[in-house]
PDB file of C-alpha atoms in Angstrom:
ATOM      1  CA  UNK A 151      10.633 -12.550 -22.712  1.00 51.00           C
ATOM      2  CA  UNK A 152      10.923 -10.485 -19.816  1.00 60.00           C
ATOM      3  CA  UNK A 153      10.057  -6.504 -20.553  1.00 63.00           C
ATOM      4  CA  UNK A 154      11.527  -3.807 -18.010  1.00 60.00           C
ATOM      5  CA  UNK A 155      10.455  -0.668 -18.059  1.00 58.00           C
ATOM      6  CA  UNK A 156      11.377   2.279 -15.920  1.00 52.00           C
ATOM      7  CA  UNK A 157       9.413   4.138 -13.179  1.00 53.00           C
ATOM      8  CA  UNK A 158      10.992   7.220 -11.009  1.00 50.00           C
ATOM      9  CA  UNK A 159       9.689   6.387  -7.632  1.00 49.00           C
ATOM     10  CA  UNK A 160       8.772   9.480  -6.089  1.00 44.00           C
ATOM     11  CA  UNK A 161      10.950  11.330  -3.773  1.00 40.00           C
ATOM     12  CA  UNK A 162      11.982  14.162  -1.458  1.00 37.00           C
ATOM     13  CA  UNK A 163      14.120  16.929  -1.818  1.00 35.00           C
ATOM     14  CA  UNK A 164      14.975  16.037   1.869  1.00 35.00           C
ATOM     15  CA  UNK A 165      15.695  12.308   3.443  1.00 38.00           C
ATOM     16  CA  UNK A 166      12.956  10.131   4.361  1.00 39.00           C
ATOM     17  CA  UNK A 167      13.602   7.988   7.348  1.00 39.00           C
ATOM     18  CA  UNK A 168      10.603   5.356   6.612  1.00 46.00           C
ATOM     19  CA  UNK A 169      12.180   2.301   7.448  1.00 49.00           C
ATOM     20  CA  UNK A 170      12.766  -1.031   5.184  1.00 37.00           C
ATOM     21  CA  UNK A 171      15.247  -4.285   5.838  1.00 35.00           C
ATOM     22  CA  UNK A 172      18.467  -3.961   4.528  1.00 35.00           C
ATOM     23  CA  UNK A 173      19.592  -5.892   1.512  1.00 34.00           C
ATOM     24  CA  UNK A 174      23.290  -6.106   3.040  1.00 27.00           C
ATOM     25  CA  UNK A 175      24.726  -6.355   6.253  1.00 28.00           C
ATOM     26  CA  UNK A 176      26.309  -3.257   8.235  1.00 25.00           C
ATOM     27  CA  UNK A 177      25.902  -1.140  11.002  1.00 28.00           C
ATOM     28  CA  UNK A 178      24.219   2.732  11.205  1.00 28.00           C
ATOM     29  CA  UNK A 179      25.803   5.034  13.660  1.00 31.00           C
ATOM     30  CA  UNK A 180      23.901   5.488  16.995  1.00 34.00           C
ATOM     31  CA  UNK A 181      22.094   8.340  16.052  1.00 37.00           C
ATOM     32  CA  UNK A 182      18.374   9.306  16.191  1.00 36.00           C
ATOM     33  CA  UNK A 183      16.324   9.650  13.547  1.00 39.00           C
ATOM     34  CA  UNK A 184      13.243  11.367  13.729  1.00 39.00           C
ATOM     35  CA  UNK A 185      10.710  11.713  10.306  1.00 41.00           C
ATOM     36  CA  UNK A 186       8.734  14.469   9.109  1.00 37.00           C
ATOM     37  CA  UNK A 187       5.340  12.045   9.741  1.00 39.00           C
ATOM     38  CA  UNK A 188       3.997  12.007  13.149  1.00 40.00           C
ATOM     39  CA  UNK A 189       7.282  12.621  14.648  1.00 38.00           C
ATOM     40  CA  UNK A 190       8.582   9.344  14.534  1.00 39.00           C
ATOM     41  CA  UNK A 191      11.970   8.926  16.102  1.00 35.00           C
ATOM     42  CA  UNK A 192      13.772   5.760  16.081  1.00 35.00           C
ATOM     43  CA  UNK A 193      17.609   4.955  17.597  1.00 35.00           C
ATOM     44  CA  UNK A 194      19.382   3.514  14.559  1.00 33.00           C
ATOM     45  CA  UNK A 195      21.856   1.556  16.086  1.00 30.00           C
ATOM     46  CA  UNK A 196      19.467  -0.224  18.160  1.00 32.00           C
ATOM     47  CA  UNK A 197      17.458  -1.172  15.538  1.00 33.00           C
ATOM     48  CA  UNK A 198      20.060  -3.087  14.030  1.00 32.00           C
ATOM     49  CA  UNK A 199      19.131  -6.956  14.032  1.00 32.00           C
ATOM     50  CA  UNK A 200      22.009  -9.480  14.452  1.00 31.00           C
ATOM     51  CA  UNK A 201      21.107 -11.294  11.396  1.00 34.00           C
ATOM     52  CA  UNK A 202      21.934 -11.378   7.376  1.00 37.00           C
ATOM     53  CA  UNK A 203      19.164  -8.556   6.516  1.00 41.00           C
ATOM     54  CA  UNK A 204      19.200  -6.379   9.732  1.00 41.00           C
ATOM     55  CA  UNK A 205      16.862  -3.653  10.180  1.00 41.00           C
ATOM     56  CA  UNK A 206      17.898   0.071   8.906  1.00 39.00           C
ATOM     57  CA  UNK A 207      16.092   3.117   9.722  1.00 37.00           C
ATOM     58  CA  UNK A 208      16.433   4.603   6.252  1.00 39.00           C
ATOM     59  CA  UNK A 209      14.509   3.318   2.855  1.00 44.00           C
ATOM     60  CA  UNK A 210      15.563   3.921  -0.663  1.00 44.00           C
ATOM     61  CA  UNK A 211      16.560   7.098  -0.972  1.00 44.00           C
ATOM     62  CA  UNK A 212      14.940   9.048  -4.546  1.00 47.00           C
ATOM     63  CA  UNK A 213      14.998   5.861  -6.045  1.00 55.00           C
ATOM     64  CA  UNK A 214      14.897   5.304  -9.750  1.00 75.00           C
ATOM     65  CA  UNK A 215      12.656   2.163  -9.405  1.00 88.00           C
ATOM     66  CA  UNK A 216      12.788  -0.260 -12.668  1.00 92.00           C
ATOM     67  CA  UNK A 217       9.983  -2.486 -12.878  1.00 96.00           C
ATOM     68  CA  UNK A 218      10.465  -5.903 -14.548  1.00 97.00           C
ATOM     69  CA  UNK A 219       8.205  -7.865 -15.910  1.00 97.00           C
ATOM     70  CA  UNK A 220       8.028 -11.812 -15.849  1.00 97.00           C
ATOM     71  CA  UNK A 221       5.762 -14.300 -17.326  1.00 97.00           C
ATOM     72  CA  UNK A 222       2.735 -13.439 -19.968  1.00 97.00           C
ATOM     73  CA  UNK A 223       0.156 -11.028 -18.068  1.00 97.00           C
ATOM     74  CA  UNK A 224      -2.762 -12.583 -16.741  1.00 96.00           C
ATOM     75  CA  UNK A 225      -1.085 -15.964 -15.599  1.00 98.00           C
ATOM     76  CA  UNK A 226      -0.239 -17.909 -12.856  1.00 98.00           C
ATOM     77  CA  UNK A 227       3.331 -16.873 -13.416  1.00 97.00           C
ATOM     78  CA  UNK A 228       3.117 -13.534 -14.041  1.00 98.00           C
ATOM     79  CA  UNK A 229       5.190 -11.544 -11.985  1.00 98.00           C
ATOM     80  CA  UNK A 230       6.178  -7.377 -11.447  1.00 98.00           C
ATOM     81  CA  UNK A 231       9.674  -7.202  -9.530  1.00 98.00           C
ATOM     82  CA  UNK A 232      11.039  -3.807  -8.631  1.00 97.00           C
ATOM     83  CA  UNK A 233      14.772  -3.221  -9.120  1.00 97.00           C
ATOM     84  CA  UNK A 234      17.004  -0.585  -7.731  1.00 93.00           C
ATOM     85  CA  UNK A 235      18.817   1.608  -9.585  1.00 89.00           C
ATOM     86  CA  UNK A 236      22.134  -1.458 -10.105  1.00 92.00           C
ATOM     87  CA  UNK A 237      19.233  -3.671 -11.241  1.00 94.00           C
ATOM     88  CA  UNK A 238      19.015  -5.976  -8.091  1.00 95.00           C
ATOM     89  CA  UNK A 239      15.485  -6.647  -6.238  1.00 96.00           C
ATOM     90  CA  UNK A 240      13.818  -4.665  -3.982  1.00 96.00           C
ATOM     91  CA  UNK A 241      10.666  -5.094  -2.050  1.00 97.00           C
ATOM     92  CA  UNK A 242       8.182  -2.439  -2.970  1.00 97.00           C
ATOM     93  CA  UNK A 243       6.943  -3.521   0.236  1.00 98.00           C
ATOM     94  CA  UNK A 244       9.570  -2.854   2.717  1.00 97.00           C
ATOM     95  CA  UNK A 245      12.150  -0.618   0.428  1.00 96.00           C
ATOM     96  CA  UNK A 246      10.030   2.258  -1.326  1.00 96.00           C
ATOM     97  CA  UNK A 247       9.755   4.941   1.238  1.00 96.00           C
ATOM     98  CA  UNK A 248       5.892   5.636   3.010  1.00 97.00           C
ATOM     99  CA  UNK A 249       6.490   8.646   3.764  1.00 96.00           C
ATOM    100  CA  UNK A 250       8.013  11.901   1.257  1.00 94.00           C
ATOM    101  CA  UNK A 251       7.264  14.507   4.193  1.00 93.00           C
ATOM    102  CA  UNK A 252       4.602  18.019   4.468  1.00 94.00           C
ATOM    103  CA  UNK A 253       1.532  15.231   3.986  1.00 95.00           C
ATOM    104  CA  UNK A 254       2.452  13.147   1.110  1.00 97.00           C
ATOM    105  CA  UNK A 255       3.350   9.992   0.502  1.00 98.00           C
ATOM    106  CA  UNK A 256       4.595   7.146  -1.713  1.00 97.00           C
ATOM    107  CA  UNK A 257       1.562   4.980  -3.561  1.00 98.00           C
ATOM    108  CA  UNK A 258       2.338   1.983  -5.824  1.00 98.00           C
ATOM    109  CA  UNK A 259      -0.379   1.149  -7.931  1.00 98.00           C
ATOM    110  CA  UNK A 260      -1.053  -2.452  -8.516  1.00 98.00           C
ATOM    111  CA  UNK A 261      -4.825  -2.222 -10.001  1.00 98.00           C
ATOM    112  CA  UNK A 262      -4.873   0.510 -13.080  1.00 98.00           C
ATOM    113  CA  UNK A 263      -8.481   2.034 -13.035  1.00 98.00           C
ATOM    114  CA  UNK A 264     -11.173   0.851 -15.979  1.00 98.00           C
ATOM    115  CA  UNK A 265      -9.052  -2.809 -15.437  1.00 98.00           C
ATOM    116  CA  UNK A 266     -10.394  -6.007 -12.617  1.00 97.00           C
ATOM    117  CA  UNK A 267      -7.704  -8.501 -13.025  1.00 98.00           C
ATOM    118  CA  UNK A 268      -7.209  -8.513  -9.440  1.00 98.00           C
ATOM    119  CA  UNK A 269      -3.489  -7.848  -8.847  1.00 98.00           C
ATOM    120  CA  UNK A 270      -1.609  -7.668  -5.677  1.00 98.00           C
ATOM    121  CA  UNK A 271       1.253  -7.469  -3.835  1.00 98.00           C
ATOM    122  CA  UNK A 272       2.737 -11.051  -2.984  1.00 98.00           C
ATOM    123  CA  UNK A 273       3.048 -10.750   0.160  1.00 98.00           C
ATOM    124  CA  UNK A 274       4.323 -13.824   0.799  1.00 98.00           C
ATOM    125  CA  UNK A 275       6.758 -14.414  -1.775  1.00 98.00           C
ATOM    126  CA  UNK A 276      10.695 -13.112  -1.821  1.00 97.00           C
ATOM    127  CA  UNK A 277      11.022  -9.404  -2.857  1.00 98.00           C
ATOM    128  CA  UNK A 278       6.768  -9.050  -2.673  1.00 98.00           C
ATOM    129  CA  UNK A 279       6.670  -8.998  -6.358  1.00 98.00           C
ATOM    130  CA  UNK A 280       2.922  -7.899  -8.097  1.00 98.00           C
ATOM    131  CA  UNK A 281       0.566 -10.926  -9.195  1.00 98.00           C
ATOM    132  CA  UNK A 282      -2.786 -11.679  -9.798  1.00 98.00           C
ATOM    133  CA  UNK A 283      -4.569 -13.384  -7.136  1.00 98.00           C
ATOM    134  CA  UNK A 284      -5.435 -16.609  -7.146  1.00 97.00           C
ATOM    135  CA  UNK A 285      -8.207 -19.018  -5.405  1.00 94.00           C
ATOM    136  CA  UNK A 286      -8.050 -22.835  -6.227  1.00 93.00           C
ATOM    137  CA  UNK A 287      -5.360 -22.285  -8.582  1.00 95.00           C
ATOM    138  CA  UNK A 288      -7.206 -20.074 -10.926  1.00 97.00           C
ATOM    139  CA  UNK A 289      -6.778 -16.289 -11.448  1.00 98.00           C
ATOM    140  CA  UNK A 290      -8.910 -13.721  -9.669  1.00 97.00           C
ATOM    141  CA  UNK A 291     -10.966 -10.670 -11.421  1.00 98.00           C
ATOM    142  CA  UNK A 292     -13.887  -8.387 -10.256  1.00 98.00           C
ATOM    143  CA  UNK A 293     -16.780  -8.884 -11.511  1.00 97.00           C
ATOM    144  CA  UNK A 294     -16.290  -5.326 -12.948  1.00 97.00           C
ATOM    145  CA  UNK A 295     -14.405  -3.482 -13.591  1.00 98.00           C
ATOM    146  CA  UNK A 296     -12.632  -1.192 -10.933  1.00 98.00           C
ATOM    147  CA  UNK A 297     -13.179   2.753 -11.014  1.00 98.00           C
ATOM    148  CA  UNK A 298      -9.947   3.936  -9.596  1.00 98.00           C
ATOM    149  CA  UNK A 299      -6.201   3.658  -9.114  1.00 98.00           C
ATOM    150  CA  UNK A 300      -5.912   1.028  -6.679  1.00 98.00           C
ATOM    151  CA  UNK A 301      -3.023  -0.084  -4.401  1.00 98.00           C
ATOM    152  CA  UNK A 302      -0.702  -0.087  -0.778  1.00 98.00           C
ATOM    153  CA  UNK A 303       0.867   2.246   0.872  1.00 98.00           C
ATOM    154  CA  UNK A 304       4.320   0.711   1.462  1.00 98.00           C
ATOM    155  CA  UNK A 305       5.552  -0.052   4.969  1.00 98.00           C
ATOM    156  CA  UNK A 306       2.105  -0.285   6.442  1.00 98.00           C
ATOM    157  CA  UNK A 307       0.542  -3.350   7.935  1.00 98.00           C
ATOM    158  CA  UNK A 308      -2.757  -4.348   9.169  1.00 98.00           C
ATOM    159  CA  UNK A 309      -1.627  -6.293  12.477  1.00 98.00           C
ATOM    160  CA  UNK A 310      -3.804  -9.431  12.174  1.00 98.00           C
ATOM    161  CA  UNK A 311      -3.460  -9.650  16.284  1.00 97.00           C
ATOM    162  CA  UNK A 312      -4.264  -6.285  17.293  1.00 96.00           C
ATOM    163  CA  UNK A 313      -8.318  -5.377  17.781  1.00 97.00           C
ATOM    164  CA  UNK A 314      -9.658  -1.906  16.745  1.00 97.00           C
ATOM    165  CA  UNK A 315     -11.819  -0.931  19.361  1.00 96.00           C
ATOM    166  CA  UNK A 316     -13.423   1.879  17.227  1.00 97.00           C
ATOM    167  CA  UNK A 317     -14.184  -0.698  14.502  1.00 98.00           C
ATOM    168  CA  UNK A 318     -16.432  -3.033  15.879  1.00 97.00           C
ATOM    169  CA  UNK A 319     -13.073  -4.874  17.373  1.00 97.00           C
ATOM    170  CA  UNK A 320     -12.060  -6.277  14.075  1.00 98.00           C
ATOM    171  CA  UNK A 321      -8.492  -7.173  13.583  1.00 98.00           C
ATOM    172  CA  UNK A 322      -6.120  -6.541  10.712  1.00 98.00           C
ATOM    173  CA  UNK A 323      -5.910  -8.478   7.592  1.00 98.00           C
ATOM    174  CA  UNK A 324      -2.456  -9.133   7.506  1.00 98.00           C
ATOM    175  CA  UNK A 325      -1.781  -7.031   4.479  1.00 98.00           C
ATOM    176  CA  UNK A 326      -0.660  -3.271   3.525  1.00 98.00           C
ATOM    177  CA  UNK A 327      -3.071  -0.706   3.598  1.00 98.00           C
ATOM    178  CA  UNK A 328      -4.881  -0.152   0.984  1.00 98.00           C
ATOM    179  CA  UNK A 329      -5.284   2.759  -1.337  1.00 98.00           C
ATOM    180  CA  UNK A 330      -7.778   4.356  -3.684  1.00 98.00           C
ATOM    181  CA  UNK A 331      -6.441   7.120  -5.842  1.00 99.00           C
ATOM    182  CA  UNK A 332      -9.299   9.151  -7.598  1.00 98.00           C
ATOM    183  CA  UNK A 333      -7.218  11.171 -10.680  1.00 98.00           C
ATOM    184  CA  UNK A 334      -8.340  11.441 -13.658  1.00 98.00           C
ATOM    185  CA  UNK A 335      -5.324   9.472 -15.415  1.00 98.00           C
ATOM    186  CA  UNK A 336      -5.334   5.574 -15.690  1.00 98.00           C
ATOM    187  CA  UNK A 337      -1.555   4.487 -13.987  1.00 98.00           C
ATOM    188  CA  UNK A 338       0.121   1.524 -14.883  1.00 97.00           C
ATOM    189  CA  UNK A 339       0.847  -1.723 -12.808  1.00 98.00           C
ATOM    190  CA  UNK A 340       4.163  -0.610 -10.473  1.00 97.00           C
ATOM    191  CA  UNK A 341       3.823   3.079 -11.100  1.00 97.00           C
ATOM    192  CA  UNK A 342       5.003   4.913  -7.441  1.00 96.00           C
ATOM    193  CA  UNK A 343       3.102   8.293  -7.279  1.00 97.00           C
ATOM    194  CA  UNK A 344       3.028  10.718  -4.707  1.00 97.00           C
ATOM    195  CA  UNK A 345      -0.230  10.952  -2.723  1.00 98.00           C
ATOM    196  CA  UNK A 346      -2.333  13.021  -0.245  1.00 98.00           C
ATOM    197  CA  UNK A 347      -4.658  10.736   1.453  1.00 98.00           C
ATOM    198  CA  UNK A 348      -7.992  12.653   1.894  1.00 98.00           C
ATOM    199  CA  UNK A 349      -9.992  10.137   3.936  1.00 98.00           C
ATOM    200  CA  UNK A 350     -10.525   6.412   4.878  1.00 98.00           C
ATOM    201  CA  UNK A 351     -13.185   3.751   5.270  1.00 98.00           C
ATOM    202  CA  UNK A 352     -13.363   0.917   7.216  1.00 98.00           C
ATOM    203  CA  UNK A 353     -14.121  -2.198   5.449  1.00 98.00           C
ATOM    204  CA  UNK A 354     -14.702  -4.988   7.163  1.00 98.00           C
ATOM    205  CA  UNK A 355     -14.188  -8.002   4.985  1.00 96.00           C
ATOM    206  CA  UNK A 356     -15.611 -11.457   6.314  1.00 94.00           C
ATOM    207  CA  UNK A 357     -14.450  -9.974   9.817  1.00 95.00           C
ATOM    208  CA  UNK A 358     -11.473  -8.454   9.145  1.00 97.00           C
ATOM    209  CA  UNK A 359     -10.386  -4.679   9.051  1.00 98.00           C
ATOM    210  CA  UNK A 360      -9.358  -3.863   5.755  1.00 98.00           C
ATOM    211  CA  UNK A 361      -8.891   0.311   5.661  1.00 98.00           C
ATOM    212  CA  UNK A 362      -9.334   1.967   2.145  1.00 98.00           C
ATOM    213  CA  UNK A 363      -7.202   5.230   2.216  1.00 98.00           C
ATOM    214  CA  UNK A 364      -8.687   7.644  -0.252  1.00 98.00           C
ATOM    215  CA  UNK A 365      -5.954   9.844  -1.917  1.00 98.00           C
ATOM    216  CA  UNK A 366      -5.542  11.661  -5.049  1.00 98.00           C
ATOM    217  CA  UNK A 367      -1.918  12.205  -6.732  1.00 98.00           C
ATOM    218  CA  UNK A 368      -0.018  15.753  -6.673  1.00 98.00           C
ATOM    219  CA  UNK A 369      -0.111  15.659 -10.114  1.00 98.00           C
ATOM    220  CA  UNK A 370      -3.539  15.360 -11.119  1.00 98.00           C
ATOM    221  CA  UNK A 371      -5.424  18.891 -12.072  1.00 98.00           C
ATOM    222  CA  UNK A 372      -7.822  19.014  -9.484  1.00 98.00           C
ATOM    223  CA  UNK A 373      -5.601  18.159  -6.650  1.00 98.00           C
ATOM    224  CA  UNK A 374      -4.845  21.614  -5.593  1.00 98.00           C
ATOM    225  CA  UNK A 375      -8.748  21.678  -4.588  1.00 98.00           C
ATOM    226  CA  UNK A 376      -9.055  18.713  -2.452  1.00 98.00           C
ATOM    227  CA  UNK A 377      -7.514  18.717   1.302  1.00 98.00           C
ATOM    228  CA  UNK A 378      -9.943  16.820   3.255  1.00 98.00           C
ATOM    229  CA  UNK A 379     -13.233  14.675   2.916  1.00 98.00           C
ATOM    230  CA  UNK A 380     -15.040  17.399   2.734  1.00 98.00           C
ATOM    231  CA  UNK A 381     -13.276  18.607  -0.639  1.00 98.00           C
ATOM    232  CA  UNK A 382     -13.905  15.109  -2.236  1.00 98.00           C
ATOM    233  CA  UNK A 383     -17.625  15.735  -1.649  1.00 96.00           C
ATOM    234  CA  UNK A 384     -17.132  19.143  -3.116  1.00 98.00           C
ATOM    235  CA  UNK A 385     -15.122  18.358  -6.183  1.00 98.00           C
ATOM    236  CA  UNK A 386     -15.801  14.743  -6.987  1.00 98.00           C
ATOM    237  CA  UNK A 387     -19.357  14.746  -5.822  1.00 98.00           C
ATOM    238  CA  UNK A 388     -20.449  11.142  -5.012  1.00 98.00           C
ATOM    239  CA  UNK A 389     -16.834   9.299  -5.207  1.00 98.00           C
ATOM    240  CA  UNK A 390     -17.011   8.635  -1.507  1.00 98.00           C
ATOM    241  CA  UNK A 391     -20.482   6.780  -2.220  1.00 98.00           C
ATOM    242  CA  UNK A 392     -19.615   5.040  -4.330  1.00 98.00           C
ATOM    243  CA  UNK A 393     -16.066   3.809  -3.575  1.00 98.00           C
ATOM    244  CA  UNK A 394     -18.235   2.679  -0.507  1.00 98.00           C
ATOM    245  CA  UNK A 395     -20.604   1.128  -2.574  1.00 98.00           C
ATOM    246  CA  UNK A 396     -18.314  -0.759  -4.795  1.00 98.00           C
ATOM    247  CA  UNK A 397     -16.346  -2.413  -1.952  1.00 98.00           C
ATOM    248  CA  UNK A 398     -18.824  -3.173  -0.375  1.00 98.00           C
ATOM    249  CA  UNK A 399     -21.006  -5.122  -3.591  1.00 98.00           C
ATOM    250  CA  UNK A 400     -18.352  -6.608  -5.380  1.00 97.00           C
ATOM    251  CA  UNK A 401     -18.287  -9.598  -3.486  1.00 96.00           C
ATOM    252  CA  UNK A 402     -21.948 -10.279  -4.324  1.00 97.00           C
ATOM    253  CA  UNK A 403     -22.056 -12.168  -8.048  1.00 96.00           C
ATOM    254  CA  UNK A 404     -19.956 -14.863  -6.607  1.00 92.00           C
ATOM    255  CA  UNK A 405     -22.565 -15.674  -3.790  1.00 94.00           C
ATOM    256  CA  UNK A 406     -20.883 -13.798  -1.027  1.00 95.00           C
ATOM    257  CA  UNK A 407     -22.610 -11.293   1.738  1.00 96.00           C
ATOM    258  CA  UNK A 408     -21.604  -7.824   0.854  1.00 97.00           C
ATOM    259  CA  UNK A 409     -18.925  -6.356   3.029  1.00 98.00           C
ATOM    260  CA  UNK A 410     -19.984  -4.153   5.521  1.00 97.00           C
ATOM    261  CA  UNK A 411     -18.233  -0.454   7.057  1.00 98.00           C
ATOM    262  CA  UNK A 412     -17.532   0.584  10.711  1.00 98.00           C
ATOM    263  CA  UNK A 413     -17.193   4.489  11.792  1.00 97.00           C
ATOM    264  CA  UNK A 414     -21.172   4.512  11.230  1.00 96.00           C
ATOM    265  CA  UNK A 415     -20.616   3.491   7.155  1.00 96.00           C
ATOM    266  CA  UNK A 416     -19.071   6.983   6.383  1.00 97.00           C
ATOM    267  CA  UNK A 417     -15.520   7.987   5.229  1.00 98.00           C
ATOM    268  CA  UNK A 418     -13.346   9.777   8.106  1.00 98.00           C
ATOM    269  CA  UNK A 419     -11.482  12.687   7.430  1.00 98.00           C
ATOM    270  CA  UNK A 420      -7.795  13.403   6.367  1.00 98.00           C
ATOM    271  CA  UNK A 421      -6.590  13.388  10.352  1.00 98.00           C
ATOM    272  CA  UNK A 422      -8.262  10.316  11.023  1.00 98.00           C
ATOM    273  CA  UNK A 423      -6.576   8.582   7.736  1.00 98.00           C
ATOM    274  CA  UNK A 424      -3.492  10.223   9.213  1.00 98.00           C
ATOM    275  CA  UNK A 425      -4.222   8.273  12.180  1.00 98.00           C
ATOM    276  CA  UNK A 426      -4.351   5.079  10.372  1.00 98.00           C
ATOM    277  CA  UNK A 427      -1.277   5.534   8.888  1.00 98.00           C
ATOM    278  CA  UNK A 428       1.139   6.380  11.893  1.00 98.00           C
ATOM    279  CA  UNK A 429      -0.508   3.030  13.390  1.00 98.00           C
ATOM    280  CA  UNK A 430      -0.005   0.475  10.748  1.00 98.00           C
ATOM    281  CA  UNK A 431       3.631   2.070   9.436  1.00 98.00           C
ATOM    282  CA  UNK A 432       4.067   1.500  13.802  1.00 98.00           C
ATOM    283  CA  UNK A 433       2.940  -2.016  13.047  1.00 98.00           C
ATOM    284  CA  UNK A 434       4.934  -2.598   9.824  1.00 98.00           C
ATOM    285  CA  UNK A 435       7.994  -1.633  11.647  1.00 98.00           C
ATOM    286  CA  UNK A 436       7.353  -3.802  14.827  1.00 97.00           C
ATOM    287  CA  UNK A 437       7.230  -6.783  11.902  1.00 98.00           C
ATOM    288  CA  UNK A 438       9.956  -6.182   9.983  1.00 97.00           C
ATOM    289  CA  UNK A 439      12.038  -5.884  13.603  1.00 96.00           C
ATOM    290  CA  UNK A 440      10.734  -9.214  14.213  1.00 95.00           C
ATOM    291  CA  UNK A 441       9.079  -8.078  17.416  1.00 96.00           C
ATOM    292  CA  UNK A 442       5.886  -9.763  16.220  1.00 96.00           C
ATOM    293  CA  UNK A 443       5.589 -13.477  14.351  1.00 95.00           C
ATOM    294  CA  UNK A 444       5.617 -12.669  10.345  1.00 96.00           C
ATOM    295  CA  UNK A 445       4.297 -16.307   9.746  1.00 96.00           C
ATOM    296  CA  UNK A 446       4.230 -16.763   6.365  1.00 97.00           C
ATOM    297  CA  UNK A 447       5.077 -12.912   5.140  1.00 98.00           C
ATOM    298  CA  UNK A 448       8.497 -11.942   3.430  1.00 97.00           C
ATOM    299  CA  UNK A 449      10.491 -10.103   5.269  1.00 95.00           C
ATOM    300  CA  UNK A 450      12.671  -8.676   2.238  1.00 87.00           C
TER     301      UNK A 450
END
């Protein structure tokens, strides 16, 4: 039987204007729309596709996110939808909101820390549900277990055709960006926190850019003291080290080369994970408006 439980998403006191794909067809005023992150600006009404999901400049707005469970955990059916406050679908994806304004942001956690069934987003299935990974039809794990809260940042993408010229040229991995939360509190599968990202490393998995934003959650105790990399050393000495570490061994005990690090194999700071962001919610949006080929990805 399928369990539900509920999750507030987190939200501003303000609107956000990340943008998603509209579940139903209609069209925004012309009117720009410019978000608290980076300045983004975007014309609404010309964002508008011609089709049965057209592109809106305006995500869920303080959502009251149900998450609903299908299948048995740790299956090949097991599935995490998201529903909307009426109890119909949404992506977490495309619909939850990246960005809350002032430096935080939305996080939905899809690995609880101290757990290494290897869960993630589905990127390619309708409404992105949560799963466990699978290779030749069996389900995925670490070969430990994970230290951390890990998961995406929601309307970012890793363009799989753009190079990074600062990262050894290695191109995106077609996913969201990824996330590393380092509270104290063990989340749950589908839990939507609100984030400062602190800084980022740049994996580089069999070739491919694969950015691990490190954040820690507004409401964990020490997150008043932590603003930048800096702080992290600071106040969690040696989490950088080995966040780096792990990603880059845990690969090994299956017979794979251990992933390797651009930016001279240390973390960045908080402007340069800013940095990252504004480019790959850029890219996210360029997909969703269909200006780029999706291939296999959902769209909604």
């Amino acid at each position: 039987m399928a369990a539900t439980r509920v999750i507030t998403a987190a939200a501003a006191a303000t609107q956000t204007t990340s943008c998603f794909l509209a579940k139903r067809t209609f069209l925004l005023p012309a009117k720009k729309s410019c978000g608290g992150f980076g300045g983004l600006c975007f014309n609404k009404r010309a964002l508008v596709l011609k089709s049965k999901r057209p592109f809106s400049c305006s995500a869920i707005y303080n959502p009251q996110v149900k998450v609903k469970e299908e299948g048995q955990p740790e299956s090949l059916d097991y599935r995490v939808f998201f529903l909307d406050g009426s109890g119909k679908k949404v992506s977490p994806w495309h619909d939850i909101p990246l960005t809350l304004g002032d430096g935080v942001f939305n996080f939905i956690v899809e690995i609880p820390k101290e757990s290494k069934a290897k869960m993630e987003v589905a990127t390619d299935e309708d409404f992105t549900p949560i799963k466990q990974d699978t290779k030749k039809g069996k389900l995925r794990y670490y070969p430990y277990n994970i230290n951390w809260n890990y998961g995406l940042l929601p309307q970012t993408w890793e363009d799989p055709s753009q190079a990074n010229s600062e990262v050894e040229g290695a191109f995106g991995d077609n996913d969201p960006v990824d996330v590393v939360e380092i509270g104290e509190t063990q989340r749950k599968i589908g839990e939507v926190l609100k984030i400062k990202p602190l800084a980022a490393l740049a994996m580089i998995d069999e070739g491919e850019l694969d950015w691990k934003i490190v954040a820690i959650s507004l409401d964990d105790p020490k997150a008043h003291l932590v603003n930048d990399v800096d702080d992290v050393e600071k106040h969690f000495p040696g989490t950088l080290t080995a966040i780096r570490d792990w990603f880059r061994d845990y690969k090994i005990p299956d017979g794979k080369p251990a992933n390797r690090f651009g930016l001279g194999d240390k973390p960045a700071n908080k402007d340069y994970a800013l940095k990252i962001i504004h480019e790959t919610n850029e890219s996210w949006a360029k997909l969703v408006k269909r200006s780029v080929d999706a291939g296999d990805l959902s769209l909604f």
